[in-house]
Amino acid sequence: MKSYWIKRIVRLLILLLGVSVLCFVLTALSSTDPAVYIIRRGNLSPTPEMIAQVRTELGLDQPLPVRYFNWIGGIFHGDFGESVFSTNEVAEDLARYFPQTLQLVVLSLAEIIVFSILLGVLCAAKKNKLTDHIMRIISLFGICIPPFWLGFLLLLGFAVEIPIFSVTPAPGIVGLILPSITLSFPVICSTVRVFRASLLEEMHRDYVSYARANGMTVNRILWTKALRNALPPVITLFCQYVSYLIAGSAVVEKVFSIKGVGNYLMNCIMAADANAIGACMLIIATLYLLAELFGEILNRLLCPWRKEESDVA
């Protein structure tokens, strides 16, 4: 077991190194030149001499390996470089915008956990009944609907037609209710179907037959016996969605005019801000890898008797 976790940590470090290289290369080889954006921001017409001067000031004239090691070396010291878009330090911008996105993501995660478990158990208990069929239709709708369209529908319905919420961002948790629903609804619809299938699979196990023979009701078996064993696939899927929620918040924050990391990332992409884009991509990818590792640890704590395919390999 010790050697297994050592391999997992080494794999995590290798993946983080690969992600950092990929993030840097994708931003460095972009067709949009940050120097041109900076010159045009000053209402000037870019000339080759001006572009060359700005590129030299930004260090963009150096070879890619040198630029990468300078960038990654700064990250180890908490320095992500200067943002072309905001002219501030990227770390300073992230410290300003990340708390708002974090609140949105945490609220969305809470909704996903609560509703996925409750609706998953309900669908499994009401298999092939009216409730299950209704939830199947809602799930298909939620999986297919684009988040930005869902956000506009929620704004139209609950901020314009029925003015329960405000169109403009409201302070506190009230202003995050509609954005969190927009962000969590597609994930809930996907997770409910996976959880339902996992629960129904567990209901065909021998221990369930033994429990039913002892007089236990279906609902009690679902909550006390099958629930724990059915959680690992859902936890794996849930942890994979953590980075999606952060990256997907870009569209939601644009729709609801929330000043978070997602909105900041979209603006930086338009400005070809390599430092900010690379930092955001690296943070999102790192959170994904850490969430994946956390999900695997949690699965082993919940069901230590399960043998993963990776153990055999």
PDB file of C-alpha atoms in Angstrom:
ATOM      1  CA  MET A   1       0.000   0.000   0.000  1.00  0.00           C
ATOM      2  CA  LYS A   2       2.868   2.381   0.807  1.00  0.00           C
ATOM      3  CA  SER A   3       4.484   1.796  -2.588  1.00  0.00           C
ATOM      4  CA  TYR A   4       1.114   2.362  -4.258  1.00  0.00           C
ATOM      5  CA  TRP A   5       0.702   5.824  -2.744  1.00  0.00           C
ATOM      6  CA  ILE A   6       4.312   6.700  -3.565  1.00  0.00           C
ATOM      7  CA  LYS A   7       3.570   5.840  -7.195  1.00  0.00           C
ATOM      8  CA  ARG A   8       0.430   7.967  -7.092  1.00  0.00           C
ATOM      9  CA  ILE A   9       2.328  10.976  -5.717  1.00  0.00           C
ATOM     10  CA  VAL A  10       5.095  10.576  -8.305  1.00  0.00           C
ATOM     11  CA  ARG A  11       2.437  10.326 -11.020  1.00  0.00           C
ATOM     12  CA  LEU A  12       0.820  13.491  -9.679  1.00  0.00           C
ATOM     13  CA  LEU A  13       4.123  15.400  -9.816  1.00  0.00           C
ATOM     14  CA  ILE A  14       4.829  14.206 -13.367  1.00  0.00           C
ATOM     15  CA  LEU A  15       1.350  15.237 -14.491  1.00  0.00           C
ATOM     16  CA  LEU A  16       1.761  18.654 -12.866  1.00  0.00           C
ATOM     17  CA  LEU A  17       5.048  19.120 -14.728  1.00  0.00           C
ATOM     18  CA  GLY A  18       3.394  18.113 -18.003  1.00  0.00           C
ATOM     19  CA  VAL A  19       0.462  20.431 -17.337  1.00  0.00           C
ATOM     20  CA  SER A  20       2.797  23.369 -16.662  1.00  0.00           C
ATOM     21  CA  VAL A  21       4.657  22.755 -19.924  1.00  0.00           C
ATOM     22  CA  LEU A  22       1.402  22.409 -21.857  1.00  0.00           C
ATOM     23  CA  CYS A  23      -0.080  25.578 -20.334  1.00  0.00           C
ATOM     24  CA  PHE A  24       3.029  27.572 -21.179  1.00  0.00           C
ATOM     25  CA  VAL A  25       3.345  26.253 -24.727  1.00  0.00           C
ATOM     26  CA  LEU A  26      -0.333  26.834 -25.555  1.00  0.00           C
ATOM     27  CA  THR A  27      -0.174  30.442 -24.401  1.00  0.00           C
ATOM     28  CA  ALA A  28       3.291  31.138 -25.840  1.00  0.00           C
ATOM     29  CA  LEU A  29       2.367  29.870 -29.302  1.00  0.00           C
ATOM     30  CA  SER A  30      -0.881  31.819 -29.479  1.00  0.00           C
ATOM     31  CA  SER A  31      -1.459  33.711 -32.706  1.00  0.00           C
ATOM     32  CA  THR A  32      -2.386  36.840 -30.740  1.00  0.00           C
ATOM     33  CA  ASP A  33       0.585  38.979 -29.716  1.00  0.00           C
ATOM     34  CA  PRO A  34       0.310  40.584 -26.243  1.00  0.00           C
ATOM     35  CA  ALA A  35       2.567  43.412 -27.427  1.00  0.00           C
ATOM     36  CA  VAL A  36       0.012  44.413 -30.053  1.00  0.00           C
ATOM     37  CA  TYR A  37      -2.735  44.464 -27.422  1.00  0.00           C
ATOM     38  CA  ILE A  38      -0.690  46.705 -25.131  1.00  0.00           C
ATOM     39  CA  ILE A  39       0.048  49.183 -27.913  1.00  0.00           C
ATOM     40  CA  ARG A  40      -3.558  49.316 -29.070  1.00  0.00           C
ATOM     41  CA  ARG A  41      -4.710  49.784 -25.485  1.00  0.00           C
ATOM     42  CA  GLY A  42      -2.879  53.099 -25.584  1.00  0.00           C
ATOM     43  CA  ASN A  43      -4.820  54.110 -28.713  1.00  0.00           C
ATOM     44  CA  LEU A  44      -1.711  53.779 -30.859  1.00  0.00           C
ATOM     45  CA  SER A  45      -1.184  52.100 -34.194  1.00  0.00           C
ATOM     46  CA  PRO A  46       1.339  49.287 -33.740  1.00  0.00           C
ATOM     47  CA  THR A  47       4.462  49.488 -35.850  1.00  0.00           C
ATOM     48  CA  PRO A  48       7.143  46.779 -36.125  1.00  0.00           C
ATOM     49  CA  GLU A  49       9.562  48.917 -34.079  1.00  0.00           C
ATOM     50  CA  MET A  50       7.024  49.491 -31.298  1.00  0.00           C
ATOM     51  CA  ILE A  51       6.054  45.818 -31.232  1.00  0.00           C
ATOM     52  CA  ALA A  52       9.715  44.765 -31.002  1.00  0.00           C
ATOM     53  CA  GLN A  53      10.346  47.219 -28.153  1.00  0.00           C
ATOM     54  CA  VAL A  54       7.330  46.019 -26.132  1.00  0.00           C
ATOM     55  CA  ARG A  55       8.234  42.371 -26.741  1.00  0.00           C
ATOM     56  CA  THR A  56      11.717  43.071 -25.396  1.00  0.00           C
ATOM     57  CA  GLU A  57      10.278  44.753 -22.295  1.00  0.00           C
ATOM     58  CA  LEU A  58       8.001  41.758 -21.686  1.00  0.00           C
ATOM     59  CA  GLY A  59      10.805  39.261 -22.301  1.00  0.00           C
ATOM     60  CA  LEU A  60       8.965  37.722 -25.246  1.00  0.00           C
ATOM     61  CA  ASP A  61      12.071  37.904 -27.440  1.00  0.00           C
ATOM     62  CA  GLN A  62      13.836  35.253 -25.358  1.00  0.00           C
ATOM     63  CA  PRO A  63      13.887  31.547 -26.362  1.00  0.00           C
ATOM     64  CA  LEU A  64      10.921  29.465 -25.215  1.00  0.00           C
ATOM     65  CA  PRO A  65      12.942  27.268 -22.782  1.00  0.00           C
ATOM     66  CA  VAL A  66      14.345  30.368 -21.052  1.00  0.00           C
ATOM     67  CA  ARG A  67      10.902  31.924 -20.808  1.00  0.00           C
ATOM     68  CA  TYR A  68       9.451  28.696 -19.412  1.00  0.00           C
ATOM     69  CA  PHE A  69      12.079  28.298 -16.682  1.00  0.00           C
ATOM     70  CA  ASN A  70      11.712  31.962 -15.728  1.00  0.00           C
ATOM     71  CA  TRP A  71       7.927  31.492 -15.543  1.00  0.00           C
ATOM     72  CA  ILE A  72       7.976  28.236 -13.583  1.00  0.00           C
ATOM     73  CA  GLY A  73      10.698  29.574 -11.275  1.00  0.00           C
ATOM     74  CA  GLY A  74       8.534  32.574 -10.452  1.00  0.00           C
ATOM     75  CA  ILE A  75       5.559  30.322  -9.707  1.00  0.00           C
ATOM     76  CA  PHE A  76       7.562  28.466  -7.051  1.00  0.00           C
ATOM     77  CA  HIS A  77       8.052  31.836  -5.349  1.00  0.00           C
ATOM     78  CA  GLY A  78       4.394  32.826  -5.734  1.00  0.00           C
ATOM     79  CA  ASP A  79       5.120  35.138  -8.651  1.00  0.00           C
ATOM     80  CA  PHE A  80       2.908  34.497 -11.695  1.00  0.00           C
ATOM     81  CA  GLY A  81       4.165  37.574 -13.511  1.00  0.00           C
ATOM     82  CA  GLU A  82       2.380  40.762 -14.502  1.00  0.00           C
ATOM     83  CA  SER A  83      -1.018  40.720 -16.169  1.00  0.00           C
ATOM     84  CA  VAL A  84      -1.191  42.369 -19.565  1.00  0.00           C
ATOM     85  CA  PHE A  85      -4.940  42.878 -19.166  1.00  0.00           C
ATOM     86  CA  SER A  86      -5.031  44.561 -15.740  1.00  0.00           C
ATOM     87  CA  THR A  87      -1.375  45.726 -15.481  1.00  0.00           C
ATOM     88  CA  ASN A  88      -1.378  44.229 -11.969  1.00  0.00           C
ATOM     89  CA  GLU A  89       0.431  41.225 -10.595  1.00  0.00           C
ATOM     90  CA  VAL A  90      -1.432  38.040 -11.587  1.00  0.00           C
ATOM     91  CA  ALA A  91      -1.231  36.762  -7.991  1.00  0.00           C
ATOM     92  CA  GLU A  92      -2.855  39.991  -6.826  1.00  0.00           C
ATOM     93  CA  ASP A  93      -5.666  39.631  -9.374  1.00  0.00           C
ATOM     94  CA  LEU A  94      -6.251  35.998  -8.401  1.00  0.00           C
ATOM     95  CA  ALA A  95      -6.384  36.945  -4.725  1.00  0.00           C
ATOM     96  CA  ARG A  96      -9.031  39.544  -5.583  1.00  0.00           C
ATOM     97  CA  TYR A  97     -11.234  37.451  -7.873  1.00  0.00           C
ATOM     98  CA  PHE A  98     -10.805  33.916  -6.534  1.00  0.00           C
ATOM     99  CA  PRO A  99     -12.883  34.332  -3.314  1.00  0.00           C
ATOM    100  CA  GLN A 100     -15.999  35.191  -5.335  1.00  0.00           C
ATOM    101  CA  THR A 101     -15.540  32.158  -7.587  1.00  0.00           C
ATOM    102  CA  LEU A 102     -14.761  29.992  -4.559  1.00  0.00           C
ATOM    103  CA  GLN A 103     -18.056  30.975  -2.917  1.00  0.00           C
ATOM    104  CA  LEU A 104     -19.929  30.146  -6.125  1.00  0.00           C
ATOM    105  CA  VAL A 105     -18.200  26.779  -6.511  1.00  0.00           C
ATOM    106  CA  VAL A 106     -18.658  25.786  -2.848  1.00  0.00           C
ATOM    107  CA  LEU A 107     -22.373  26.610  -2.984  1.00  0.00           C
ATOM    108  CA  SER A 108     -22.690  24.625  -6.229  1.00  0.00           C
ATOM    109  CA  LEU A 109     -20.839  21.670  -4.700  1.00  0.00           C
ATOM    110  CA  ALA A 110     -23.173  21.697  -1.692  1.00  0.00           C
ATOM    111  CA  GLU A 111     -26.200  21.625  -4.007  1.00  0.00           C
ATOM    112  CA  ILE A 112     -24.669  18.800  -6.052  1.00  0.00           C
ATOM    113  CA  ILE A 113     -23.952  16.649  -2.991  1.00  0.00           C
ATOM    114  CA  VAL A 114     -27.369  17.098  -1.376  1.00  0.00           C
ATOM    115  CA  PHE A 115     -29.583  16.764  -4.455  1.00  0.00           C
ATOM    116  CA  SER A 116     -27.536  14.029  -6.141  1.00  0.00           C
ATOM    117  CA  ILE A 117     -27.793  11.756  -3.108  1.00  0.00           C
ATOM    118  CA  LEU A 118     -31.440  12.469  -2.362  1.00  0.00           C
ATOM    119  CA  LEU A 119     -32.644  12.216  -5.978  1.00  0.00           C
ATOM    120  CA  GLY A 120     -30.412   9.222  -6.715  1.00  0.00           C
ATOM    121  CA  VAL A 121     -31.875   7.252  -3.813  1.00  0.00           C
ATOM    122  CA  LEU A 122     -35.377   8.374  -4.774  1.00  0.00           C
ATOM    123  CA  CYS A 123     -34.967   7.207  -8.377  1.00  0.00           C
ATOM    124  CA  ALA A 124     -33.544   3.869  -7.238  1.00  0.00           C
ATOM    125  CA  ALA A 125     -36.377   3.355  -4.746  1.00  0.00           C
ATOM    126  CA  LYS A 126     -38.989   4.306  -7.390  1.00  0.00           C
ATOM    127  CA  LYS A 127     -37.397   2.338 -10.232  1.00  0.00           C
ATOM    128  CA  ASN A 128     -39.462   2.481 -13.468  1.00  0.00           C
ATOM    129  CA  LYS A 129     -42.267   4.369 -11.724  1.00  0.00           C
ATOM    130  CA  LEU A 130     -43.633   7.806 -12.550  1.00  0.00           C
ATOM    131  CA  THR A 131     -41.102   9.605 -10.346  1.00  0.00           C
ATOM    132  CA  ASP A 132     -38.226   7.788 -12.014  1.00  0.00           C
ATOM    133  CA  HIS A 133     -39.525   8.602 -15.508  1.00  0.00           C
ATOM    134  CA  ILE A 134     -39.962  12.284 -14.644  1.00  0.00           C
ATOM    135  CA  MET A 135     -36.443  12.477 -13.249  1.00  0.00           C
ATOM    136  CA  ARG A 136     -35.109  10.758 -16.384  1.00  0.00           C
ATOM    137  CA  ILE A 137     -36.678  13.441 -18.587  1.00  0.00           C
ATOM    138  CA  ILE A 138     -35.399  16.251 -16.342  1.00  0.00           C
ATOM    139  CA  SER A 139     -31.918  14.696 -16.328  1.00  0.00           C
ATOM    140  CA  LEU A 140     -31.790  14.485 -20.117  1.00  0.00           C
ATOM    141  CA  PHE A 141     -32.913  18.117 -20.324  1.00  0.00           C
ATOM    142  CA  GLY A 142     -30.300  19.227 -17.806  1.00  0.00           C
ATOM    143  CA  ILE A 143     -27.483  17.340 -19.517  1.00  0.00           C
ATOM    144  CA  CYS A 144     -28.322  18.784 -22.945  1.00  0.00           C
ATOM    145  CA  ILE A 145     -29.134  22.402 -22.054  1.00  0.00           C
ATOM    146  CA  PRO A 146     -26.211  24.873 -22.444  1.00  0.00           C
ATOM    147  CA  PRO A 147     -25.350  26.600 -19.145  1.00  0.00           C
ATOM    148  CA  PHE A 148     -25.508  30.106 -20.624  1.00  0.00           C
ATOM    149  CA  TRP A 149     -29.042  29.466 -21.927  1.00  0.00           C
ATOM    150  CA  LEU A 150     -30.122  28.060 -18.566  1.00  0.00           C
ATOM    151  CA  GLY A 151     -28.701  31.165 -16.904  1.00  0.00           C
ATOM    152  CA  PHE A 152     -30.668  33.463 -19.215  1.00  0.00           C
ATOM    153  CA  LEU A 153     -33.845  31.453 -18.575  1.00  0.00           C
ATOM    154  CA  LEU A 154     -33.384  31.726 -14.813  1.00  0.00           C
ATOM    155  CA  LEU A 155     -32.752  35.456 -15.065  1.00  0.00           C
ATOM    156  CA  LEU A 156     -35.798  35.911 -17.288  1.00  0.00           C
ATOM    157  CA  GLY A 157     -38.024  33.802 -15.063  1.00  0.00           C
ATOM    158  CA  PHE A 158     -36.939  34.747 -11.543  1.00  0.00           C
ATOM    159  CA  ALA A 159     -35.501  38.235 -12.015  1.00  0.00           C
ATOM    160  CA  VAL A 160     -37.693  39.756 -14.738  1.00  0.00           C
ATOM    161  CA  GLU A 161     -41.057  37.957 -14.883  1.00  0.00           C
ATOM    162  CA  ILE A 162     -41.103  37.011 -11.195  1.00  0.00           C
ATOM    163  CA  PRO A 163     -38.748  39.531  -9.534  1.00  0.00           C
ATOM    164  CA  ILE A 164     -37.576  37.354  -6.663  1.00  0.00           C
ATOM    165  CA  PHE A 165     -33.916  37.999  -7.435  1.00  0.00           C
ATOM    166  CA  SER A 166     -32.075  40.974  -8.887  1.00  0.00           C
ATOM    167  CA  VAL A 167     -30.757  41.132 -12.442  1.00  0.00           C
ATOM    168  CA  THR A 168     -27.613  42.854 -11.213  1.00  0.00           C
ATOM    169  CA  PRO A 169     -25.335  40.958  -8.802  1.00  0.00           C
ATOM    170  CA  ALA A 170     -26.648  41.167  -5.242  1.00  0.00           C
ATOM    171  CA  PRO A 171     -24.289  41.024  -2.254  1.00  0.00           C
ATOM    172  CA  GLY A 172     -24.031  37.896  -0.151  1.00  0.00           C
ATOM    173  CA  ILE A 173     -25.317  34.407  -0.793  1.00  0.00           C
ATOM    174  CA  VAL A 174     -28.588  35.679  -2.319  1.00  0.00           C
ATOM    175  CA  GLY A 175     -26.737  36.915  -5.374  1.00  0.00           C
ATOM    176  CA  LEU A 176     -25.162  33.475  -5.873  1.00  0.00           C
ATOM    177  CA  ILE A 177     -28.335  31.360  -5.780  1.00  0.00           C
ATOM    178  CA  LEU A 178     -29.222  31.605  -9.479  1.00  0.00           C
ATOM    179  CA  PRO A 179     -25.581  31.331 -10.675  1.00  0.00           C
ATOM    180  CA  SER A 180     -24.983  28.288  -8.458  1.00  0.00           C
ATOM    181  CA  ILE A 181     -28.124  26.591  -9.789  1.00  0.00           C
ATOM    182  CA  THR A 182     -26.974  27.300 -13.342  1.00  0.00           C
ATOM    183  CA  LEU A 183     -23.578  25.785 -12.583  1.00  0.00           C
ATOM    184  CA  SER A 184     -24.756  22.780 -10.569  1.00  0.00           C
ATOM    185  CA  PHE A 185     -27.906  21.722 -12.443  1.00  0.00           C
ATOM    186  CA  PRO A 186     -26.180  19.902 -15.363  1.00  0.00           C
ATOM    187  CA  VAL A 187     -23.810  18.169 -12.933  1.00  0.00           C
ATOM    188  CA  ILE A 188     -26.694  17.064 -10.699  1.00  0.00           C
ATOM    189  CA  CYS A 189     -28.524  15.600 -13.692  1.00  0.00           C
ATOM    190  CA  SER A 190     -25.451  13.574 -14.710  1.00  0.00           C
ATOM    191  CA  THR A 191     -24.601  12.445 -11.184  1.00  0.00           C
ATOM    192  CA  VAL A 192     -28.153  11.354 -10.383  1.00  0.00           C
ATOM    193  CA  ARG A 193     -28.186   8.922 -13.320  1.00  0.00           C
ATOM    194  CA  VAL A 194     -24.806   7.473 -12.335  1.00  0.00           C
ATOM    195  CA  PHE A 195     -25.794   7.180  -8.684  1.00  0.00           C
ATOM    196  CA  ARG A 196     -29.107   5.537  -9.563  1.00  0.00           C
ATOM    197  CA  ALA A 197     -27.343   2.943 -11.742  1.00  0.00           C
ATOM    198  CA  SER A 198     -24.764   2.274  -9.028  1.00  0.00           C
ATOM    199  CA  LEU A 199     -27.471   1.832  -6.371  1.00  0.00           C
ATOM    200  CA  LEU A 200     -29.492  -0.535  -8.532  1.00  0.00           C
ATOM    201  CA  GLU A 201     -26.373  -2.580  -9.191  1.00  0.00           C
ATOM    202  CA  GLU A 202     -25.749  -2.864  -5.465  1.00  0.00           C
ATOM    203  CA  MET A 203     -29.365  -3.912  -4.896  1.00  0.00           C
ATOM    204  CA  HIS A 204     -28.615  -7.151  -6.781  1.00  0.00           C
ATOM    205  CA  ARG A 205     -25.780  -8.136  -4.445  1.00  0.00           C
ATOM    206  CA  ASP A 206     -25.982 -11.117  -2.110  1.00  0.00           C
ATOM    207  CA  TYR A 207     -25.857  -9.000   1.051  1.00  0.00           C
ATOM    208  CA  VAL A 208     -29.010  -7.173  -0.098  1.00  0.00           C
ATOM    209  CA  SER A 209     -30.827 -10.486  -0.608  1.00  0.00           C
ATOM    210  CA  TYR A 210     -29.733 -11.552   2.861  1.00  0.00           C
ATOM    211  CA  ALA A 211     -30.962  -8.271   4.374  1.00  0.00           C
ATOM    212  CA  ARG A 212     -34.334  -8.556   2.636  1.00  0.00           C
ATOM    213  CA  ALA A 213     -34.652 -12.138   3.861  1.00  0.00           C
ATOM    214  CA  ASN A 214     -34.190 -10.784   7.388  1.00  0.00           C
ATOM    215  CA  GLY A 215     -37.153  -8.445   6.886  1.00  0.00           C
ATOM    216  CA  MET A 216     -35.406  -5.156   6.143  1.00  0.00           C
ATOM    217  CA  THR A 217     -37.354  -2.718   3.960  1.00  0.00           C
ATOM    218  CA  VAL A 218     -36.034  -1.492   0.616  1.00  0.00           C
ATOM    219  CA  ASN A 219     -35.612   2.077   1.862  1.00  0.00           C
ATOM    220  CA  ARG A 220     -33.647   0.967   4.901  1.00  0.00           C
ATOM    221  CA  ILE A 221     -31.393  -1.219   2.756  1.00  0.00           C
ATOM    222  CA  LEU A 222     -30.772   1.688   0.387  1.00  0.00           C
ATOM    223  CA  TRP A 223     -29.763   4.081   3.150  1.00  0.00           C
ATOM    224  CA  THR A 224     -27.896   1.732   5.509  1.00  0.00           C
ATOM    225  CA  LYS A 225     -26.421  -0.934   3.229  1.00  0.00           C
ATOM    226  CA  ALA A 226     -26.272  -0.045  -0.463  1.00  0.00           C
ATOM    227  CA  LEU A 227     -25.573   3.694  -0.162  1.00  0.00           C
ATOM    228  CA  ARG A 228     -22.004   3.368   1.066  1.00  0.00           C
ATOM    229  CA  ASN A 229     -21.063   0.740  -1.503  1.00  0.00           C
ATOM    230  CA  ALA A 230     -22.635   2.740  -4.342  1.00  0.00           C
ATOM    231  CA  LEU A 231     -20.750   5.952  -3.561  1.00  0.00           C
ATOM    232  CA  PRO A 232     -17.286   5.275  -5.142  1.00  0.00           C
ATOM    233  CA  PRO A 233     -18.342   5.771  -8.805  1.00  0.00           C
ATOM    234  CA  VAL A 234     -20.228   8.924  -7.825  1.00  0.00           C
ATOM    235  CA  ILE A 235     -17.317  10.285  -5.804  1.00  0.00           C
ATOM    236  CA  THR A 236     -14.970   9.711  -8.744  1.00  0.00           C
ATOM    237  CA  LEU A 237     -17.326  11.551 -11.077  1.00  0.00           C
ATOM    238  CA  PHE A 238     -17.920  14.277  -8.514  1.00  0.00           C
ATOM    239  CA  CYS A 239     -14.189  14.953  -8.042  1.00  0.00           C
ATOM    240  CA  GLN A 240     -13.717  15.160 -11.801  1.00  0.00           C
ATOM    241  CA  TYR A 241     -16.375  17.873 -11.909  1.00  0.00           C
ATOM    242  CA  VAL A 242     -14.560  20.109  -9.390  1.00  0.00           C
ATOM    243  CA  SER A 243     -12.277  21.672 -12.007  1.00  0.00           C
ATOM    244  CA  TYR A 244     -15.197  21.819 -14.439  1.00  0.00           C
ATOM    245  CA  LEU A 245     -17.092  23.994 -11.974  1.00  0.00           C
ATOM    246  CA  ILE A 246     -14.189  26.432 -11.762  1.00  0.00           C
ATOM    247  CA  ALA A 247     -13.600  26.517 -15.513  1.00  0.00           C
ATOM    248  CA  GLY A 248     -17.330  26.487 -16.278  1.00  0.00           C
ATOM    249  CA  SER A 249     -17.868  29.421 -13.957  1.00  0.00           C
ATOM    250  CA  ALA A 250     -16.458  31.638 -16.734  1.00  0.00           C
ATOM    251  CA  VAL A 251     -19.675  31.437 -18.754  1.00  0.00           C
ATOM    252  CA  VAL A 252     -21.895  31.696 -15.674  1.00  0.00           C
ATOM    253  CA  GLU A 253     -20.019  34.703 -14.336  1.00  0.00           C
ATOM    254  CA  LYS A 254     -20.348  36.422 -17.702  1.00  0.00           C
ATOM    255  CA  VAL A 255     -24.112  35.821 -17.766  1.00  0.00           C
ATOM    256  CA  PHE A 256     -24.661  37.045 -14.205  1.00  0.00           C
ATOM    257  CA  SER A 257     -21.974  39.805 -14.324  1.00  0.00           C
ATOM    258  CA  ILE A 258     -19.998  38.286 -11.449  1.00  0.00           C
ATOM    259  CA  LYS A 259     -16.417  39.483 -11.082  1.00  0.00           C
ATOM    260  CA  GLY A 260     -14.700  36.171 -10.469  1.00  0.00           C
ATOM    261  CA  VAL A 261     -11.794  34.151 -11.813  1.00  0.00           C
ATOM    262  CA  GLY A 262     -13.856  32.854 -14.738  1.00  0.00           C
ATOM    263  CA  ASN A 263     -14.754  36.346 -15.903  1.00  0.00           C
ATOM    264  CA  TYR A 264     -11.148  37.418 -15.385  1.00  0.00           C
ATOM    265  CA  LEU A 265      -9.908  34.463 -17.452  1.00  0.00           C
ATOM    266  CA  MET A 266     -12.236  35.313 -20.342  1.00  0.00           C
ATOM    267  CA  ASN A 267     -10.949  38.895 -20.414  1.00  0.00           C
ATOM    268  CA  CYS A 268      -7.350  37.687 -20.289  1.00  0.00           C
ATOM    269  CA  ILE A 269      -7.952  35.353 -23.218  1.00  0.00           C
ATOM    270  CA  MET A 270      -9.243  38.277 -25.272  1.00  0.00           C
ATOM    271  CA  ALA A 271      -6.076  40.207 -24.354  1.00  0.00           C
ATOM    272  CA  ALA A 272      -3.731  37.252 -25.045  1.00  0.00           C
ATOM    273  CA  ASP A 273      -2.468  37.642 -21.468  1.00  0.00           C
ATOM    274  CA  ALA A 274      -0.077  34.672 -21.384  1.00  0.00           C
ATOM    275  CA  ASN A 275       0.894  35.044 -17.720  1.00  0.00           C
ATOM    276  CA  ALA A 276      -2.687  35.202 -16.441  1.00  0.00           C
ATOM    277  CA  ILE A 277      -3.972  32.480 -18.795  1.00  0.00           C
ATOM    278  CA  GLY A 278      -1.125  30.132 -17.876  1.00  0.00           C
ATOM    279  CA  ALA A 279      -1.658  30.756 -14.154  1.00  0.00           C
ATOM    280  CA  CYS A 280      -5.407  30.128 -14.352  1.00  0.00           C
ATOM    281  CA  MET A 281      -4.968  26.991 -16.462  1.00  0.00           C
ATOM    282  CA  LEU A 282      -2.294  25.669 -14.114  1.00  0.00           C
ATOM    283  CA  ILE A 283      -4.435  26.284 -11.024  1.00  0.00           C
ATOM    284  CA  ILE A 284      -7.501  24.626 -12.591  1.00  0.00           C
ATOM    285  CA  ALA A 285      -5.482  21.604 -13.741  1.00  0.00           C
ATOM    286  CA  THR A 286      -3.807  21.300 -10.327  1.00  0.00           C
ATOM    287  CA  LEU A 287      -7.172  21.385  -8.564  1.00  0.00           C
ATOM    288  CA  TYR A 288      -8.437  18.671 -10.925  1.00  0.00           C
ATOM    289  CA  LEU A 289      -5.474  16.385 -10.156  1.00  0.00           C
ATOM    290  CA  LEU A 290      -5.721  17.013  -6.413  1.00  0.00           C
ATOM    291  CA  ALA A 291      -9.482  16.392  -6.459  1.00  0.00           C
ATOM    292  CA  GLU A 292      -8.915  13.141  -8.351  1.00  0.00           C
ATOM    293  CA  LEU A 293      -6.374  12.016  -5.741  1.00  0.00           C
ATOM    294  CA  PHE A 294      -8.704  13.059  -2.909  1.00  0.00           C
ATOM    295  CA  GLY A 295     -11.545  11.082  -4.489  1.00  0.00           C
ATOM    296  CA  GLU A 296      -9.392   7.979  -4.675  1.00  0.00           C
ATOM    297  CA  ILE A 297      -8.379   8.336  -1.019  1.00  0.00           C
ATOM    298  CA  LEU A 298     -12.009   8.861   0.000  1.00  0.00           C
ATOM    299  CA  ASN A 299     -13.129   5.805  -1.964  1.00  0.00           C
ATOM    300  CA  ARG A 300     -10.544   3.654  -0.222  1.00  0.00           C
ATOM    301  CA  LEU A 301     -11.629   4.945   3.181  1.00  0.00           C
ATOM    302  CA  LEU A 302     -15.301   4.273   2.425  1.00  0.00           C
ATOM    303  CA  CYS A 303     -14.804   0.868   0.808  1.00  0.00           C
ATOM    304  CA  PRO A 304     -11.359  -0.495   1.755  1.00  0.00           C
ATOM    305  CA  TRP A 305     -12.386  -3.960   0.611  1.00  0.00           C
ATOM    306  CA  ARG A 306     -12.726  -2.844  -2.996  1.00  0.00           C
ATOM    307  CA  LYS A 307      -9.848  -3.719  -5.293  1.00  0.00           C
ATOM    308  CA  GLU A 308      -9.167  -1.091  -7.913  1.00  0.00           C
ATOM    309  CA  GLU A 309      -7.837  -2.059 -11.301  1.00  0.00           C
ATOM    310  CA  SER A 310      -4.805   0.082 -10.612  1.00  0.00           C
ATOM    311  CA  ASP A 311      -3.843  -2.229  -7.731  1.00  0.00           C
ATOM    312  CA  VAL A 312      -3.616  -5.170 -10.094  1.00  0.00           C
ATOM    313  CA  ALA A 313      -1.541  -3.155 -12.546  1.00  0.00           C
TER     314      ALA A 313
END
